[in-house]
Short mmCIF file of C-alpha atoms in Angstrom, two decimals:
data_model
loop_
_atom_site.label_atom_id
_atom_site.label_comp_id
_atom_site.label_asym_id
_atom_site.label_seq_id
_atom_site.Cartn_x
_atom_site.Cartn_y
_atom_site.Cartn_z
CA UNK A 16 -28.75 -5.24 60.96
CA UNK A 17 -28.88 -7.92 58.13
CA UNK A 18 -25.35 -7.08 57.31
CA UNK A 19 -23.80 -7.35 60.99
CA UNK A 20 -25.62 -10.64 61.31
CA UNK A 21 -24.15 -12.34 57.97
CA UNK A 22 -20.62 -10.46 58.91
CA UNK A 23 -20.95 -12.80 62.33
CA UNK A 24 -21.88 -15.88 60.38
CA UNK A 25 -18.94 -15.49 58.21
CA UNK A 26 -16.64 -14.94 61.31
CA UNK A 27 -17.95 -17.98 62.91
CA UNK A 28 -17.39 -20.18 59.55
CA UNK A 29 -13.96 -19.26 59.14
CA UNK A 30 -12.97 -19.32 62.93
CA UNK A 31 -14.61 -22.89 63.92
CA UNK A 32 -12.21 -25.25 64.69
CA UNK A 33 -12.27 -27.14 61.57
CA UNK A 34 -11.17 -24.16 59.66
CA UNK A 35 -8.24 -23.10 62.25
CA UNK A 36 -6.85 -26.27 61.66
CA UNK A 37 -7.16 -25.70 57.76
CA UNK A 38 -5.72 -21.86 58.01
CA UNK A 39 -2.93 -23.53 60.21
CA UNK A 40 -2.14 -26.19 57.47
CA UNK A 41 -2.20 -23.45 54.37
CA UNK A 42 0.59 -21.28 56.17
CA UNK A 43 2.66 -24.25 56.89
CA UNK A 44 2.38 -24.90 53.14
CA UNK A 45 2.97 -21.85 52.38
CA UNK A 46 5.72 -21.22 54.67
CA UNK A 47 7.13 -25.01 53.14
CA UNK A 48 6.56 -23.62 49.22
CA UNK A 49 8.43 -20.48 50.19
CA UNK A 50 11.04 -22.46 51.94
CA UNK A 51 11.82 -24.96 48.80
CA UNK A 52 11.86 -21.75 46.34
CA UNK A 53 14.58 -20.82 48.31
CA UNK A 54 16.00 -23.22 48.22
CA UNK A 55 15.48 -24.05 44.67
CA UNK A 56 16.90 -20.14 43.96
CA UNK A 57 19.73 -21.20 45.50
CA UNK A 58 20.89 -23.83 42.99
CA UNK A 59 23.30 -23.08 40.11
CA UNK A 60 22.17 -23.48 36.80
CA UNK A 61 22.78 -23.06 32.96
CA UNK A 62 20.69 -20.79 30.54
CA UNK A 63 20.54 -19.28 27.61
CA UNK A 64 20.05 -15.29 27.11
CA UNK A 65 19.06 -14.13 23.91
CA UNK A 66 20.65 -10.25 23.74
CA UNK A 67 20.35 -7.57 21.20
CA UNK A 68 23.44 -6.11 20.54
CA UNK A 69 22.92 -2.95 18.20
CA UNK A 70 25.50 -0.86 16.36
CA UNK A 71 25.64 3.06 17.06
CA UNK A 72 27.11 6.00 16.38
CA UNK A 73 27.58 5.00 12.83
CA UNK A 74 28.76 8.17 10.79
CA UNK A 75 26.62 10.23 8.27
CA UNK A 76 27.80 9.13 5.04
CA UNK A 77 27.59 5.40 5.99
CA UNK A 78 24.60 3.36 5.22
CA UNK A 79 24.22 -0.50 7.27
CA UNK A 80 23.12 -2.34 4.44
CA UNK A 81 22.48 -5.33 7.23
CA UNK A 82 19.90 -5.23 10.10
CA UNK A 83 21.04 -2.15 12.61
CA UNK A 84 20.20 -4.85 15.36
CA UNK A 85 20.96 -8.81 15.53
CA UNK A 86 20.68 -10.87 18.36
CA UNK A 87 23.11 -13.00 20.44
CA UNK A 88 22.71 -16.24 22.45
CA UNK A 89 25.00 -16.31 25.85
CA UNK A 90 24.67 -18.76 27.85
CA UNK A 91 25.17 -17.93 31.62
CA UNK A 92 25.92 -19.96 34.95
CA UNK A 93 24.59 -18.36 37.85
CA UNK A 94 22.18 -19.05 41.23
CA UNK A 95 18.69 -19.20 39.99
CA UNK A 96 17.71 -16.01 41.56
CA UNK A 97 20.28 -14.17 39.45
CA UNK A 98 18.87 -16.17 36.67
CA UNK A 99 15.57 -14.63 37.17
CA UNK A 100 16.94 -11.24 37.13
CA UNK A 101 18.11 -11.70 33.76
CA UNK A 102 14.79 -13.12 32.20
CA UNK A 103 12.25 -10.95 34.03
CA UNK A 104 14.34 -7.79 34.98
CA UNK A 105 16.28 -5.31 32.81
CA UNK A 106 19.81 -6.68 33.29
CA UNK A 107 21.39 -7.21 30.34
CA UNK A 108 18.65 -6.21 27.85
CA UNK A 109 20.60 -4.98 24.88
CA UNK A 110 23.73 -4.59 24.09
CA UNK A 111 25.77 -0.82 22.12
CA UNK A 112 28.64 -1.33 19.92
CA UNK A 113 30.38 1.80 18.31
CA UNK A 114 30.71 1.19 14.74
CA UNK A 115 34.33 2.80 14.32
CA UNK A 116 35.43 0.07 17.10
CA UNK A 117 34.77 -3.08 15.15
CA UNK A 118 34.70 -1.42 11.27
CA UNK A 119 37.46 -3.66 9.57
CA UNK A 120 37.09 -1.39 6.31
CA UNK A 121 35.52 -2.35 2.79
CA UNK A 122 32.15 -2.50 3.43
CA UNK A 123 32.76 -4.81 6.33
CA UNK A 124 32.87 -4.83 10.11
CA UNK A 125 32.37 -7.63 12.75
CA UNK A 126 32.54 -8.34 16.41
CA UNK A 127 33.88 -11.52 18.28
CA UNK A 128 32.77 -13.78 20.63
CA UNK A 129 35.50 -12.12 22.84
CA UNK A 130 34.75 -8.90 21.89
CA UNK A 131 31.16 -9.46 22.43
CA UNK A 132 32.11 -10.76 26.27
CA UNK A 133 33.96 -7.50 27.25
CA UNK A 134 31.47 -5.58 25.88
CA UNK A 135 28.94 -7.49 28.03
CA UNK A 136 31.22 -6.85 31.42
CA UNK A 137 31.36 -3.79 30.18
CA UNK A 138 28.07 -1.77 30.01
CA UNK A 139 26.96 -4.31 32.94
CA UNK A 140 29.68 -4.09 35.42
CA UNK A 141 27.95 -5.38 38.65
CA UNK A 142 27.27 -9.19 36.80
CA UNK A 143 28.92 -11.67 38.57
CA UNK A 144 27.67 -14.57 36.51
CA UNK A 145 29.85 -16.95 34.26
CA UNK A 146 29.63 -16.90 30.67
CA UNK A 147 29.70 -20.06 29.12
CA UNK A 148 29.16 -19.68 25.74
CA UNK A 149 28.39 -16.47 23.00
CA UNK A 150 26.48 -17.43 19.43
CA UNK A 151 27.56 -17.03 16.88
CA UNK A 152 31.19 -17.05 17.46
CA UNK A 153 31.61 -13.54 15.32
CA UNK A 154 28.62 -11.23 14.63
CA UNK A 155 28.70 -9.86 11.31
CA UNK A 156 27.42 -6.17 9.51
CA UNK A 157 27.93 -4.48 6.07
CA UNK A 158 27.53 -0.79 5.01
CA UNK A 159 28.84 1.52 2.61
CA UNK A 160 28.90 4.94 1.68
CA UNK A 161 25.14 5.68 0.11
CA UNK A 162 25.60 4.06 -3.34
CA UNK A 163 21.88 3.21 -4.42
CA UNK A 164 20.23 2.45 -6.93
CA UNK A 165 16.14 1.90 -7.83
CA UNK A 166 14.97 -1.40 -8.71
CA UNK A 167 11.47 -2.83 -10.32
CA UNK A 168 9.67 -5.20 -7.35
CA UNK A 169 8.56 -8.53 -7.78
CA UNK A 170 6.69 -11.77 -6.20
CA UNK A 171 8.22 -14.65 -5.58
CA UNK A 172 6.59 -17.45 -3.92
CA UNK A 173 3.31 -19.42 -5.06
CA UNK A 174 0.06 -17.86 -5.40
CA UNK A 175 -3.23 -20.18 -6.94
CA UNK A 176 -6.21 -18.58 -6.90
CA UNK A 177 -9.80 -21.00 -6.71
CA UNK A 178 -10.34 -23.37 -9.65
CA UNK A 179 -11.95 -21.39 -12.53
CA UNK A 180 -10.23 -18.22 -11.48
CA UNK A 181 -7.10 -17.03 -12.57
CA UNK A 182 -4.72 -13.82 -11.40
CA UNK A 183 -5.47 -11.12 -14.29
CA UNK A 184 -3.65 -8.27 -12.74
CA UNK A 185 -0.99 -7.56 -9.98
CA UNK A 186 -0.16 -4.06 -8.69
CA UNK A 187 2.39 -3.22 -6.28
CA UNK A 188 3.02 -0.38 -3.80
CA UNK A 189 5.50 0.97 -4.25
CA UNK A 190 6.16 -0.72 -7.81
CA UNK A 191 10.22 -0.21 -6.81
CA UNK A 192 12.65 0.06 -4.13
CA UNK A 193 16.08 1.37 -3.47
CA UNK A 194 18.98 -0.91 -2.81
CA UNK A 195 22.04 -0.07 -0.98
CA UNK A 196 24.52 -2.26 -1.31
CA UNK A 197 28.17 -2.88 -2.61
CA UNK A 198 29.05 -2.29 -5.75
CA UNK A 199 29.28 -5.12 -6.98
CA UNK A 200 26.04 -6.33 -5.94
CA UNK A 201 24.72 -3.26 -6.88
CA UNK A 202 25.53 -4.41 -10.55
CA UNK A 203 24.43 -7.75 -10.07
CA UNK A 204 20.38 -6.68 -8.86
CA UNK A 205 18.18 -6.29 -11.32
CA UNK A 206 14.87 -6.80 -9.90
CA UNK A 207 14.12 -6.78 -5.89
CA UNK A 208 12.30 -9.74 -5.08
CA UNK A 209 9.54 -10.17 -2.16
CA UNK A 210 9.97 -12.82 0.68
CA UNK A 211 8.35 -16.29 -0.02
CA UNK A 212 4.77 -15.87 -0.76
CA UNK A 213 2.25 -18.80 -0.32
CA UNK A 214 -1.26 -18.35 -0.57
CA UNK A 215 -4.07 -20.54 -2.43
CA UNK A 216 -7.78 -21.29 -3.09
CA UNK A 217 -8.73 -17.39 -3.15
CA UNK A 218 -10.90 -15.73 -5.55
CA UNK A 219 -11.61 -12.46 -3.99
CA UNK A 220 -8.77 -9.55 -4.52
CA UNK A 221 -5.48 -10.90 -2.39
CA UNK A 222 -3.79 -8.09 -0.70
CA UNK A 223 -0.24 -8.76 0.79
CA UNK A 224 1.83 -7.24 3.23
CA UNK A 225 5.50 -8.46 3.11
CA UNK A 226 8.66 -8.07 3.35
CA UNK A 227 11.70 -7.61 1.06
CA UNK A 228 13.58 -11.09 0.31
CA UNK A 229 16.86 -10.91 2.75
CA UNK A 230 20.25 -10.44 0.93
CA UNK A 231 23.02 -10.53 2.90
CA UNK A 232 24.95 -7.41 2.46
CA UNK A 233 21.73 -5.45 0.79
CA UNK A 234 19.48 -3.34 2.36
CA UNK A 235 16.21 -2.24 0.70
CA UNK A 236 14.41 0.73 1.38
CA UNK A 237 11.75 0.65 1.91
CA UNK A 238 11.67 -3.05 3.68
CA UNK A 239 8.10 -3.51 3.21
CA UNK A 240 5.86 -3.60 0.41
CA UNK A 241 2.14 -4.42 -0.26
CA UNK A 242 1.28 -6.52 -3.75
CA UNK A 243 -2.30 -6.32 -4.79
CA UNK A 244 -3.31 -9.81 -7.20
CA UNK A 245 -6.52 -9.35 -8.95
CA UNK A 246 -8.38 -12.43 -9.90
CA UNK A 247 -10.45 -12.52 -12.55
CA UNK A 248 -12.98 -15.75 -13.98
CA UNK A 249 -11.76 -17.74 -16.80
CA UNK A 250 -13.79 -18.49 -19.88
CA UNK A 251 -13.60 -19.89 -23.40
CA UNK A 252 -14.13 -16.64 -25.98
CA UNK A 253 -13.49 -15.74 -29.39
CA UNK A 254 -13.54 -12.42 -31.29
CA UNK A 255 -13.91 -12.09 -35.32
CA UNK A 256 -12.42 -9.92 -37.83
CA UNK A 257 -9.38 -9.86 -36.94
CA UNK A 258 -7.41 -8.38 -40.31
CA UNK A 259 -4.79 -10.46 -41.62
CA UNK A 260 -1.68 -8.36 -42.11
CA UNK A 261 1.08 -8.73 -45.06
CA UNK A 262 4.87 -8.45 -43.68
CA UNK A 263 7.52 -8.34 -45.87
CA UNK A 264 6.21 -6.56 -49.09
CA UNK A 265 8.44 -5.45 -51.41
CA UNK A 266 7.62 -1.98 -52.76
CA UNK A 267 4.86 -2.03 -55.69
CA UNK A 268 3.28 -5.22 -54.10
CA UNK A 269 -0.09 -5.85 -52.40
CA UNK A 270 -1.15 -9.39 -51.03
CA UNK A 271 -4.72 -10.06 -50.35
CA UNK A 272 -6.10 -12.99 -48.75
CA UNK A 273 -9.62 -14.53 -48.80
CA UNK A 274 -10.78 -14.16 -46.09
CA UNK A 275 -9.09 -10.86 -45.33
CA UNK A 276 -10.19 -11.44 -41.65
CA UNK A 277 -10.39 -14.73 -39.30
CA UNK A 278 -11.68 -15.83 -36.09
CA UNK A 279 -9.27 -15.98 -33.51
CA UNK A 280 -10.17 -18.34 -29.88
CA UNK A 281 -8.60 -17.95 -26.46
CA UNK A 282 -9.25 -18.06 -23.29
CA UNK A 283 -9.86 -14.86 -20.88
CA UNK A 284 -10.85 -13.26 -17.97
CA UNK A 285 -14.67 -12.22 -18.00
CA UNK A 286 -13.94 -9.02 -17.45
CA UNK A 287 -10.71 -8.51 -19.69
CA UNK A 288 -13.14 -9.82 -22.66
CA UNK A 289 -15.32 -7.25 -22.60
CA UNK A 290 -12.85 -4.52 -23.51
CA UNK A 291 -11.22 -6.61 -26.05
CA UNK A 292 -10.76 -5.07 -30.39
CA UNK A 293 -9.87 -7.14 -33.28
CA UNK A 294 -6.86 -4.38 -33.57
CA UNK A 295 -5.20 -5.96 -30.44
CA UNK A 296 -4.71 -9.16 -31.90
CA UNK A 297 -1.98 -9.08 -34.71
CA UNK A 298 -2.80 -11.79 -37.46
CA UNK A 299 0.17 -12.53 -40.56
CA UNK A 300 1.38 -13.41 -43.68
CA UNK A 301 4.89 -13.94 -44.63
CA UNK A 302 5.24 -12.95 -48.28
CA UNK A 303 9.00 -14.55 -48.26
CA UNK A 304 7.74 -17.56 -47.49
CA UNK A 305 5.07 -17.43 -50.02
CA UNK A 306 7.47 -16.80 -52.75
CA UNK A 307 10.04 -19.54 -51.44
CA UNK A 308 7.31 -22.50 -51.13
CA UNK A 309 4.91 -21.59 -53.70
CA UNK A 310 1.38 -23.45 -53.15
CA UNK A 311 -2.59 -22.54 -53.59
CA UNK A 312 -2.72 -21.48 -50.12
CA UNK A 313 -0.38 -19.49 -47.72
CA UNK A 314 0.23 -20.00 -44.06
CA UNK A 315 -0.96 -17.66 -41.50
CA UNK A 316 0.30 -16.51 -38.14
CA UNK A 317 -0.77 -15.33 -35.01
CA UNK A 318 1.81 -12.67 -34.14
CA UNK A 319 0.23 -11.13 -31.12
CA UNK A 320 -2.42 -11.31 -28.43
CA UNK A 321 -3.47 -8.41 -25.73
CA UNK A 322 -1.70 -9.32 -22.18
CA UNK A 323 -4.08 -11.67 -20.18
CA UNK A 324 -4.73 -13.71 -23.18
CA UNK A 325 -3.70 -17.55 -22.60
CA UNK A 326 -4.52 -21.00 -25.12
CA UNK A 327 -5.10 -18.18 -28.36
CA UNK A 328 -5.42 -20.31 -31.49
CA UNK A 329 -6.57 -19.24 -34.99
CA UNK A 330 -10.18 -21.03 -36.54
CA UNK A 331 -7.75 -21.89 -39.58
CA UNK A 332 -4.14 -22.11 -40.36
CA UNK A 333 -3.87 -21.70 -44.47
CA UNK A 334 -6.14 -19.15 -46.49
CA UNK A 335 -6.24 -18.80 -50.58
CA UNK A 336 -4.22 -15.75 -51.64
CA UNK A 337 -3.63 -13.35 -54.35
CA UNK A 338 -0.63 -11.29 -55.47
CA UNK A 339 -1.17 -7.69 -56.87
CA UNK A 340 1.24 -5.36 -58.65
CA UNK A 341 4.63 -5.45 -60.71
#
């Protein structure tokens, strides 16, 4: 009962006289709106498509060392409803070219602007529009034959971590790639670089997911990588008795310095520090340079420091001295 009553008020609302002449005035608009699309449909106009155009049937022993698909811009001049067709329908959504059809040999094949029309009337023979224009004038691809070779990765880019922290470790995964390239270029890579990195002001552990650095003509496998950079906290440290070691001894000779150890500062990561020996550091004394500029004291060096190790500086540079044997 309570329903069939508010079912009758809403009838009455929307068929009072007021609101007829408001229904009448939305369909005209309406009918208008419709009216000027058509309208508007009807006009020509200019616009740019951007098409895939991927190479296929490549044979077995042949490798694309460039992307399998790039993309085209044509622009096309056509009544708007066409238009529409081609940005919201499946007309002209990608684009096959056989690989023997555009191969020039060496490594090297590539497909013209003309080429790159026919094969648009082609595998879409019911368009009717015009083409005015196909970038880039000639689309380029490399391959060869599976020559490879493994390569270490590294970061490129910049990477700060927070004030007071500093990167003590980076890992990658994997820690190499395979290249597949020319010759040529084959001998000229070294080292497989990662795309542009930029990150700051971090001082948790940074995990990355990127991509290989682009090479024209190269293709690394795999394209993606992840690089781990582990941050440690800096601090001002020092470790003692570190053992000052004679180079250059002739046979039947023994140098001994006083002290036979010294203090060596640096600056660390906190937790790098606490596994750190007096054995990892590598203290010396030159006994060829003793004997060419005699003196009361004899310089010492410091030779080598444990990775991670930055600003290392010994507590003194000259120590007294005393030569044993023959």
């Amino acid at each position: 009962m309570a329903g069939s009553r508010f079912f009758r008020i809403i009838r009455d609302f929307v068929f009072s006289n007021i609101n007829k002449q408001f229904l009448i005035f939305l369909f005209f608009l309406a009918l208008s709106g419709i009216f000027w699309l058509m309208m508007t449909l009807n006009e020509t106009y200019e616009k740019e498509l951007r098409i895939p155009v991927r190479i296929v049937q490549t044979p077995k022993n042949v490798v694309l060392t460039s992307e399998e698909t790039d993309t085209i811009r044509v622009t096309v001049r056509d009544r708007g409803w066409m238009i529409l067709s081609y940005l919201y329908g499946n007309r002209i959504n990608r684009l096959a070219a056989v690989f023997k059809s555009f191969n020039r040999g060496n490594g090297y094949g590539y497909i013209t602007a003309a080429e790159l029309q026919k094969l648009i009337h082609a595998q879409n023979p019911n368009m009717t529009s015009k083409i005015s224009s196909i970038k880039p004038e000639k689309l380029e691809f490399y391959y060869n034959d599976g020559a490879h070779k493994r390569v270490p990765v590294r970061w490129s880019g910049r990477v700060i971590p927070e004030h007071l922290y500093f990167i003590s470790h980076i890992q990658y995964w994997p820690d190499s790639v395979d290249v597949y390239a020319s010759q040529e270029k084959l001998d000229s890579i070294r080292v497989a670089y990662t795309e542009t990195l930029n990150y700051a002001n971090f001082r948790d552990t940074l995990i990355v997911d990127c991509q290989m650095a682009k090479i024209r003509g190269v293709k690394f496998i795999p394209e993606r990588i992840k690089v781990g950079f582990y941050t440690d906290v800096l601090t001002e440290e020092s470790i003692d008795d570190v053992p000052i070691v004679a180079i250059n001894m002739p046979p039947g000779k023994v140098l001994r310095t006083f002290p036979a150890k010294v203090k060596v500062n640096f600056v660390t990561g906190v937790s790098q520090y606490k596994g750190l020996r007096p054995e990892q550091f590598v203290v010396i004394a030159d006994y060829k340079e003793i004997i060419a500029k005699p003196s009361d004291k004899c310089n010492i060096y410091l030779r080598a420091v444990p990775r991670g190790i930055s600003r290392a500086t010994l507590d003194f540079k000259q120590v007294d001295y005393l030569i044993e044997g023959e």
